Short mmCIF file of C-alpha atoms in Angstrom, two decimals:
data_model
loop_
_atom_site.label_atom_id
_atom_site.label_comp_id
_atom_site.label_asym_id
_atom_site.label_seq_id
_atom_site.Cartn_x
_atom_site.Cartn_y
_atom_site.Cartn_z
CA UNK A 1 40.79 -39.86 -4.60
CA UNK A 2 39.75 -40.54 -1.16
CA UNK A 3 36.28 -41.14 0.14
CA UNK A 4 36.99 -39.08 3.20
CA UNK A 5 35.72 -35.60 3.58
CA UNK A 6 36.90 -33.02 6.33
CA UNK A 7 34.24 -32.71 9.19
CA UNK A 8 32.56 -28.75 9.18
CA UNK A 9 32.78 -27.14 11.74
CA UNK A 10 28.97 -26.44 13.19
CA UNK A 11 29.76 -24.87 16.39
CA UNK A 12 29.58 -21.60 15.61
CA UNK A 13 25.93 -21.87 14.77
CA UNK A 14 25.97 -23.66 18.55
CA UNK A 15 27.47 -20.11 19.67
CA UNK A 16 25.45 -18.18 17.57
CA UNK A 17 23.62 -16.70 20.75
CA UNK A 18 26.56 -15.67 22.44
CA UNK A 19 26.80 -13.20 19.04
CA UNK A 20 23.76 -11.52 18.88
CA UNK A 21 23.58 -7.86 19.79
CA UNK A 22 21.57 -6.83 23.06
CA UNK A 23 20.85 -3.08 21.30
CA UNK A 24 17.42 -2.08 20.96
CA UNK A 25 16.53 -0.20 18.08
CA UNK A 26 15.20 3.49 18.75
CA UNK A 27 11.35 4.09 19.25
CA UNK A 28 9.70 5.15 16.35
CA UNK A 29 8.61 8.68 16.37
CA UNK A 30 5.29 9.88 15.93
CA UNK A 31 3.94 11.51 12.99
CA UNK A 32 2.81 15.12 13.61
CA UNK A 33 -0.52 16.63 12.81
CA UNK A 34 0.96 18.16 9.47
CA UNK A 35 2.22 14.34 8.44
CA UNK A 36 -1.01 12.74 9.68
CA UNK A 37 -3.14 15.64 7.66
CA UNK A 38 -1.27 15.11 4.79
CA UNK A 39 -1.55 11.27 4.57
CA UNK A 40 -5.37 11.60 5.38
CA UNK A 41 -5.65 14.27 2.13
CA UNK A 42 -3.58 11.84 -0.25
CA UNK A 43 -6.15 8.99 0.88
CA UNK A 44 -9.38 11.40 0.66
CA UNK A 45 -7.62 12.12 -2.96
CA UNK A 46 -7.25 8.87 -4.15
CA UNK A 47 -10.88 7.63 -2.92
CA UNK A 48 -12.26 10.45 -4.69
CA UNK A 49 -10.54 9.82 -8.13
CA UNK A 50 -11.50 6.20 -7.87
CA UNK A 51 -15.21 7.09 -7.03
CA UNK A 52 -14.38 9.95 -10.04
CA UNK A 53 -13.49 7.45 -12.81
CA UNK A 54 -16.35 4.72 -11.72
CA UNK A 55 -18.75 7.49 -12.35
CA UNK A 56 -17.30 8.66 -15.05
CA UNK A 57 -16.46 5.23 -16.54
CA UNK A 58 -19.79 3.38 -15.65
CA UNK A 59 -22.09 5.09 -18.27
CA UNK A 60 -19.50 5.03 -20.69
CA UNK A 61 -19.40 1.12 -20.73
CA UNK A 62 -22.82 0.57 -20.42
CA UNK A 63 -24.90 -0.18 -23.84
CA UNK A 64 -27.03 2.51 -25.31
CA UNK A 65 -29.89 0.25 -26.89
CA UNK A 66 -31.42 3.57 -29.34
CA UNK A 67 -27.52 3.53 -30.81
CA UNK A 68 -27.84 -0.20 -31.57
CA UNK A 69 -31.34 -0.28 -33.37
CA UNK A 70 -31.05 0.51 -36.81
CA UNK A 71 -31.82 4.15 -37.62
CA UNK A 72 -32.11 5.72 -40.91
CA UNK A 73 -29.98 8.94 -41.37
CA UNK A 74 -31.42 12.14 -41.65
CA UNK A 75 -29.97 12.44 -45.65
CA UNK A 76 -31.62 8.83 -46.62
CA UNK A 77 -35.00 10.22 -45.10
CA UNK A 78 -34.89 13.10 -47.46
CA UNK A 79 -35.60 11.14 -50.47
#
């Protein structure tokens, strides 16, 4: 087995400019007043569902100190 390895050939990266294409891609078109209307609803809905569930959520998750005291039921009372 010999020590000697072939030599790659690296000048096509050196050429690599010659390649590239000189095509511009198209301008992007605009989005009309129905697409821009729409996008602004889908954000105005998802703002309001997160606002939604934070009110909804907040006094759900926070503690209720008469449900923590000790209370007597109405039945034990009776007696």
């Amino acid at each position: 087995m010999s020590g000697r390895r072939e030599p790659v050939p690296f000048a096509f990266l050196a050429q690599a400019d010659r390649f590239r294409s000189n095509v511009t891609p198209p301008p992007r078109q605009r989005a009309s007043a129905g697409q821009l209307a729409g996008r602004l609803l889908l954000g105005f809905t998802i703002v309001a569902a997160l606002v939604g569930s934070l009110v909804l959520g907040i006094p759900a998750l926070s503690l209720d100190h008469s449900a923590t005291s000790p209370q007597q039921s109405q039945a034990s009372q009776g007696r």
